[in-house]
Short mmCIF file of C-alpha atoms in Angstrom, two decimals:
data_model
loop_
_atom_site.label_atom_id
_atom_site.label_comp_id
_atom_site.label_asym_id
_atom_site.label_seq_id
_atom_site.Cartn_x
_atom_site.Cartn_y
_atom_site.Cartn_z
CA MET A 1 -21.95 -37.73 -47.39
CA GLU A 2 -20.39 -39.31 -50.45
CA ASP A 3 -23.22 -41.83 -50.83
CA VAL A 4 -25.79 -39.04 -50.75
CA ALA A 5 -23.79 -37.05 -53.29
CA ARG A 6 -23.75 -40.00 -55.66
CA LYS A 7 -27.52 -40.40 -55.33
CA ILE A 8 -28.01 -36.69 -56.04
CA ALA A 9 -25.88 -36.93 -59.18
CA SER A 10 -27.76 -40.03 -60.33
CA ASP A 11 -31.06 -38.12 -60.09
CA SER A 12 -30.03 -35.52 -62.65
CA ASP A 13 -27.91 -35.43 -65.80
CA CYS A 14 -27.13 -31.79 -64.98
CA ILE A 15 -25.28 -32.56 -61.73
CA HIS A 16 -21.70 -33.80 -61.87
CA LEU A 17 -19.41 -34.80 -59.04
CA HIS A 18 -15.98 -33.35 -58.35
CA SER A 19 -13.50 -34.51 -55.74
CA ILE A 20 -11.48 -32.95 -52.94
CA ASN A 21 -8.41 -34.42 -51.29
CA TRP A 22 -9.03 -34.41 -47.54
CA ARG A 23 -5.54 -34.76 -46.13
CA SER A 24 -3.84 -33.68 -42.92
CA PHE A 25 -0.40 -32.41 -42.02
CA ASP A 26 1.59 -34.21 -39.35
CA ASP A 27 0.29 -31.82 -36.71
CA GLY A 28 -3.31 -32.78 -37.54
CA PHE A 29 -4.36 -29.58 -39.29
CA PRO A 30 -6.03 -29.90 -42.71
CA ASN A 31 -4.03 -30.17 -45.91
CA LEU A 32 -6.75 -29.73 -48.51
CA PHE A 33 -6.79 -29.70 -52.30
CA ILE A 34 -9.70 -29.07 -54.69
CA ASN A 35 -9.02 -31.29 -57.67
CA LYS A 36 -9.28 -29.76 -61.18
CA ALA A 37 -10.25 -26.40 -59.73
CA HIS A 38 -9.91 -24.71 -63.13
CA ASN A 39 -12.77 -26.90 -64.44
CA ILE A 40 -15.34 -25.29 -62.15
CA ARG A 41 -14.72 -21.73 -63.35
CA GLY A 42 -17.96 -20.29 -64.64
CA GLN A 43 -19.95 -23.25 -63.31
CA HIS A 44 -22.77 -23.35 -60.78
CA VAL A 45 -21.12 -25.08 -57.82
CA ALA A 46 -22.66 -26.74 -54.77
CA PHE A 47 -20.94 -28.21 -51.73
CA LEU A 48 -22.68 -30.96 -49.73
CA ALA A 49 -21.59 -30.54 -46.11
CA SER A 50 -21.95 -32.73 -43.06
CA PHE A 51 -21.09 -31.06 -39.76
CA SER A 52 -21.48 -34.37 -37.97
CA SER A 53 -18.89 -33.52 -35.32
CA PRO A 54 -16.86 -30.45 -34.32
CA ALA A 55 -13.71 -32.21 -35.52
CA VAL A 56 -14.74 -32.03 -39.20
CA ILE A 57 -16.30 -28.57 -39.31
CA PHE A 58 -13.13 -26.51 -39.74
CA GLU A 59 -11.81 -28.44 -42.73
CA GLN A 60 -15.16 -28.19 -44.50
CA LEU A 61 -15.46 -24.47 -43.74
CA SER A 62 -12.02 -24.00 -45.29
CA VAL A 63 -13.27 -25.49 -48.57
CA ILE A 64 -16.62 -23.68 -48.35
CA PHE A 65 -14.86 -20.33 -48.08
CA ALA A 66 -12.48 -21.19 -50.94
CA LEU A 67 -14.95 -22.39 -53.57
CA PRO A 68 -16.76 -19.07 -54.28
CA ARG A 69 -13.38 -17.44 -54.96
CA LEU A 70 -12.62 -19.83 -57.84
CA PHE A 71 -14.56 -17.63 -60.26
CA VAL A 72 -17.66 -19.83 -60.13
CA ALA A 73 -20.98 -18.63 -61.57
CA SER A 74 -22.81 -19.28 -58.31
CA PHE A 75 -22.27 -21.15 -55.07
CA THR A 76 -24.71 -23.17 -52.98
CA LEU A 77 -23.98 -24.75 -49.62
CA VAL A 78 -26.17 -27.74 -48.85
CA LEU A 79 -26.11 -28.40 -45.11
CA PRO A 80 -28.93 -30.91 -44.52
CA PHE A 81 -28.50 -30.89 -40.73
CA PHE A 82 -27.78 -27.61 -38.94
CA PRO A 83 -26.14 -29.18 -35.88
CA THR A 84 -26.34 -26.32 -33.41
CA GLY A 85 -29.99 -25.58 -34.15
CA SER A 86 -31.25 -26.75 -30.76
CA PHE A 87 -28.98 -24.24 -28.99
CA GLU A 88 -30.83 -21.21 -30.27
CA ARG A 89 -31.69 -19.21 -27.15
CA MET A 90 -30.37 -17.95 -23.85
CA GLU A 91 -32.18 -18.96 -20.69
CA GLU A 92 -29.81 -17.17 -18.34
CA GLU A 93 -26.93 -14.74 -18.61
CA GLY A 94 -23.83 -16.62 -19.71
CA ASP A 95 -25.53 -19.08 -22.06
CA VAL A 96 -23.98 -19.13 -25.53
CA ALA A 97 -26.47 -19.53 -28.38
CA THR A 98 -24.23 -21.50 -30.74
CA ALA A 99 -26.94 -21.61 -33.40
CA PHE A 100 -26.38 -17.87 -33.79
CA THR A 101 -22.60 -18.39 -33.87
CA MET A 102 -22.83 -20.96 -36.66
CA ALA A 103 -25.25 -18.79 -38.64
CA ARG A 104 -22.88 -15.81 -38.36
CA ILE A 105 -19.94 -17.91 -39.60
CA LEU A 106 -21.90 -19.13 -42.62
CA SER A 107 -23.17 -15.62 -43.29
CA ASN A 108 -19.59 -14.57 -44.07
CA ILE A 109 -19.07 -17.01 -46.93
CA PRO A 110 -17.61 -14.93 -49.80
CA ILE A 111 -19.92 -13.93 -52.62
CA SER A 112 -19.39 -15.50 -56.04
CA ARG A 113 -19.83 -14.02 -59.51
CA GLY A 114 -23.55 -14.75 -59.22
CA GLY A 115 -23.99 -12.98 -55.91
CA PRO A 116 -24.63 -14.24 -52.38
CA THR A 117 -24.27 -17.89 -51.42
CA SER A 118 -27.44 -19.95 -51.13
CA VAL A 119 -27.60 -22.10 -47.96
CA VAL A 120 -29.97 -25.09 -48.07
CA VAL A 121 -30.95 -26.55 -44.68
CA TYR A 122 -33.55 -29.22 -43.87
CA ASP A 123 -35.93 -28.88 -40.94
CA ILE A 124 -33.88 -26.46 -38.91
CA HIS A 125 -34.83 -26.83 -35.25
CA ALA A 126 -36.46 -23.42 -34.84
CA LEU A 127 -37.83 -21.44 -37.76
CA GLN A 128 -36.84 -18.12 -36.21
CA GLU A 129 -33.22 -19.12 -36.80
CA ARG A 130 -33.61 -17.83 -40.35
CA PHE A 131 -33.16 -14.38 -38.82
CA TYR A 132 -29.76 -15.38 -37.42
CA PHE A 133 -28.31 -15.34 -40.95
CA GLY A 134 -26.93 -12.11 -42.36
CA ASP A 135 -27.74 -10.44 -45.66
CA HIS A 136 -24.69 -11.88 -47.43
CA VAL A 137 -26.26 -15.35 -47.77
CA LEU A 138 -29.67 -16.57 -48.93
CA PRO A 139 -30.95 -19.33 -46.62
CA LEU A 140 -33.40 -21.81 -48.12
CA PHE A 141 -35.25 -23.91 -45.56
CA GLU A 142 -36.48 -27.25 -46.91
CA THR A 143 -38.31 -30.08 -45.15
CA GLY A 144 -38.34 -33.85 -45.26
CA ILE A 145 -42.08 -34.08 -44.57
CA PRO A 146 -43.08 -34.63 -48.24
CA LEU A 147 -40.82 -37.70 -48.24
CA LEU A 148 -42.56 -39.01 -45.12
CA LYS A 149 -45.95 -38.50 -46.77
CA GLN A 150 -44.80 -40.52 -49.77
CA ARG A 151 -43.75 -43.36 -47.45
CA LEU A 152 -47.04 -43.28 -45.55
CA GLN A 153 -48.92 -43.61 -48.83
CA GLN A 154 -47.12 -46.90 -49.40
CA LEU A 155 -48.58 -48.44 -46.24
CA PRO A 156 -51.64 -50.71 -46.53
CA GLU A 157 -54.88 -48.78 -47.08
CA SER A 158 -56.43 -50.70 -44.20
CA GLU A 159 -54.21 -48.87 -41.71
CA LYS A 160 -55.71 -45.71 -40.25
CA ILE A 161 -52.81 -43.30 -39.92
CA VAL A 162 -52.77 -40.75 -37.13
CA ILE A 163 -49.94 -38.24 -36.70
CA ALA A 164 -48.71 -37.65 -33.15
CA PHE A 165 -46.68 -34.63 -32.06
CA PRO A 166 -44.53 -35.06 -28.95
CA ASP A 167 -45.12 -31.46 -27.84
CA ASP A 168 -46.77 -28.21 -28.88
CA GLY A 169 -43.58 -27.09 -30.62
CA ALA A 170 -43.64 -30.02 -33.02
CA TRP A 171 -47.37 -29.48 -33.66
CA LYS A 172 -46.87 -25.80 -34.52
CA ARG A 173 -43.97 -26.74 -36.77
CA PHE A 174 -45.52 -29.55 -38.81
CA TYR A 175 -49.32 -29.70 -38.46
CA LYS A 176 -50.02 -27.61 -41.58
CA GLN A 177 -47.96 -29.98 -43.73
CA LEU A 178 -49.76 -33.01 -42.30
CA GLY A 179 -53.18 -31.46 -41.83
CA HIS A 180 -55.08 -34.11 -43.81
CA TYR A 181 -54.20 -36.71 -41.15
CA PRO A 182 -55.94 -36.85 -37.77
CA ALA A 183 -53.65 -35.53 -35.05
CA VAL A 184 -52.70 -36.46 -31.53
CA ILE A 185 -50.77 -34.01 -29.37
CA CYS A 186 -48.72 -35.01 -26.36
CA THR A 187 -47.37 -32.66 -23.74
CA LYS A 188 -44.83 -32.69 -20.95
CA VAL A 189 -45.94 -31.87 -17.42
CA ARG A 190 -43.79 -31.57 -14.34
CA GLU A 191 -44.50 -33.84 -11.39
CA ASP A 192 -42.12 -33.26 -8.49
CA ASP A 193 -38.66 -33.45 -10.10
CA LYS A 194 -39.79 -35.43 -13.17
CA ARG A 195 -41.22 -34.40 -16.52
CA ILE A 196 -44.05 -36.74 -17.49
CA VAL A 197 -45.46 -37.15 -21.01
CA ARG A 198 -49.24 -36.98 -21.15
CA LEU A 199 -51.85 -37.12 -23.90
CA LYS A 200 -53.14 -33.58 -24.44
CA GLU A 201 -55.69 -34.11 -27.22
CA GLY A 202 -56.71 -36.60 -29.88
CA ASP A 203 -57.62 -40.29 -29.91
CA PRO A 204 -55.02 -42.86 -30.97
CA ALA A 205 -57.21 -45.93 -30.24
CA GLY A 206 -57.06 -48.58 -32.95
CA CYS A 207 -54.78 -46.52 -35.20
CA HIS A 208 -51.27 -46.68 -36.57
CA VAL A 209 -49.81 -43.62 -34.87
CA VAL A 210 -46.71 -41.95 -36.35
CA ILE A 211 -44.80 -39.62 -34.03
CA VAL A 212 -43.24 -36.74 -35.99
CA ASP A 213 -40.43 -34.44 -34.90
CA ASP A 214 -37.46 -32.65 -36.46
CA LEU A 215 -34.70 -34.56 -34.64
CA VAL A 216 -33.94 -37.15 -32.01
CA GLN A 217 -31.08 -37.15 -29.53
CA SER A 218 -31.39 -39.61 -26.62
CA GLY A 219 -34.86 -40.73 -27.72
CA GLY A 220 -36.32 -40.52 -24.23
CA THR A 221 -39.28 -38.35 -25.24
CA LEU A 222 -40.18 -40.66 -28.13
CA ILE A 223 -40.14 -43.70 -25.86
CA GLU A 224 -42.39 -42.00 -23.31
CA CYS A 225 -44.75 -40.89 -26.07
CA GLN A 226 -44.95 -44.45 -27.37
CA LYS A 227 -45.89 -45.73 -23.94
CA VAL A 228 -48.65 -43.13 -23.57
CA LEU A 229 -50.03 -43.84 -27.04
CA ALA A 230 -50.02 -47.59 -26.48
CA ALA A 231 -51.76 -47.11 -23.13
CA HIS A 232 -54.51 -45.20 -24.94
CA GLY A 233 -55.10 -48.02 -27.40
CA ALA A 234 -52.84 -47.32 -30.38
CA ALA A 235 -52.66 -50.43 -32.57
CA LYS A 236 -49.16 -49.57 -33.80
CA VAL A 237 -46.68 -46.79 -33.11
CA SER A 238 -43.98 -45.60 -35.52
CA ALA A 239 -41.74 -42.55 -35.57
CA TYR A 240 -40.27 -40.13 -38.09
CA VAL A 241 -37.49 -37.61 -37.53
CA THR A 242 -35.59 -35.78 -40.22
CA HIS A 243 -32.33 -35.88 -38.27
CA GLY A 244 -31.37 -39.04 -36.39
CA VAL A 245 -28.54 -37.69 -34.25
CA PHE A 246 -28.50 -40.48 -31.63
CA PRO A 247 -25.36 -39.62 -29.63
CA LYS A 248 -23.68 -42.46 -27.75
CA ARG A 249 -25.48 -45.08 -29.88
CA SER A 250 -28.81 -44.21 -28.28
CA TRP A 251 -30.51 -45.78 -31.31
CA GLU A 252 -29.81 -49.20 -29.82
CA GLN A 253 -32.76 -48.95 -27.42
CA PHE A 254 -35.15 -48.88 -30.38
CA LEU A 255 -33.93 -52.09 -32.04
CA HIS A 256 -36.29 -55.00 -32.46
CA LYS A 257 -35.27 -57.90 -30.26
CA ASN A 258 -35.40 -61.56 -31.21
CA ASP A 259 -36.69 -62.73 -27.84
CA GLY A 260 -40.35 -62.61 -28.77
CA SER A 261 -40.97 -59.39 -26.85
CA GLU A 262 -43.44 -56.83 -28.19
CA MET A 263 -42.06 -54.29 -30.65
CA ALA A 264 -42.54 -50.77 -29.31
CA PHE A 265 -42.01 -49.13 -32.72
CA THR A 266 -43.19 -50.73 -35.95
CA TYR A 267 -41.12 -48.36 -38.10
CA PHE A 268 -38.59 -45.68 -37.30
CA TRP A 269 -37.94 -43.48 -40.32
CA ILE A 270 -34.98 -41.11 -40.55
CA THR A 271 -33.35 -39.32 -43.45
CA ASP A 272 -29.71 -39.57 -44.48
CA SER A 273 -28.86 -36.12 -43.08
CA CYS A 274 -26.65 -37.70 -40.37
CA PRO A 275 -24.37 -40.16 -42.22
CA VAL A 276 -22.75 -41.62 -39.09
CA THR A 277 -26.15 -42.77 -37.86
CA VAL A 278 -27.19 -44.06 -41.28
CA LYS A 279 -24.14 -46.31 -41.40
CA ALA A 280 -24.73 -47.56 -37.85
CA ILE A 281 -28.40 -48.51 -38.27
CA ALA A 282 -28.14 -50.07 -41.73
CA ASN A 283 -30.40 -53.15 -42.06
CA LYS A 284 -31.50 -52.91 -38.42
CA ALA A 285 -35.24 -52.97 -37.75
CA PRO A 286 -37.28 -50.87 -37.14
CA PHE A 287 -35.09 -48.31 -38.89
CA GLU A 288 -35.64 -47.25 -42.49
CA VAL A 289 -33.68 -44.48 -44.21
CA ILE A 290 -35.55 -42.06 -46.48
CA SER A 291 -33.02 -40.34 -48.71
CA LEU A 292 -32.99 -36.56 -49.18
CA ALA A 293 -31.06 -36.97 -52.44
CA GLY A 294 -34.00 -36.36 -54.79
CA SER A 295 -35.19 -33.36 -52.81
CA ILE A 296 -31.67 -31.86 -52.76
CA ALA A 297 -31.33 -32.41 -56.51
CA ASP A 298 -34.59 -30.53 -57.03
CA ALA A 299 -33.47 -27.69 -54.77
CA LEU A 300 -30.20 -27.31 -56.68
CA GLN A 301 -32.04 -27.03 -59.99
CA THR A 302 -34.80 -24.68 -58.86
#
């Protein structure tokens, strides 16, 4: 997340960067050092985290738990992507809701001189997860939707924008923030052993339809939604997700090909909450990265 951190610092004269030595012992366990730790005493300190894989979570938690104890005025954890957010419920006895586990871990971050730690998260998968956090932290849930709206305003005025939601969950989550745009809602129905995407309501005909969701994994639902929207006459289809997870390079199926074939997605907007993906899709159409840096800078100075 170093690139994002630099953008955040460039957005405000009040935000300054400090460094940490991320080293390892010979056995692979972290050997960490917070440089110039005495300089952050009495300062308002924030840590920009990226739990992009289980392998890097422990070393970052070690620093997160150490920083509030350095006599700082306040401590804020910025975790743009809450990675276990989609594992928030039990469907049968034995399931482990790891979203709750992660929230409990973060809820035990030590208090600083200024009180409980603030935890800033963007578009957490399920809003009820706010209740997974304990009283020792103050979760602040932000959203990337205002950044999407800014990007949509830059499109030609001749394009009639319609917002599509891939399911009822996405509609409930985002429709109030995008209420001034006409909406299309898709739904998944079961036919035999398959789940089929259907158009539930709305008319995409002749419009530039933008599918909106909080995150993408394999991308299968987005692809099926695009097919349904195109079949109902959509002139263009684009997509926005705050978190482009894309395990196993699943983003590759969205790339524009140079063989003259029709482009399924005109644009695919993601934020820089998942740095591994951002690096992988750089300068590859239809992907565009919308940075959270300005929004994070605002949140830190609120």
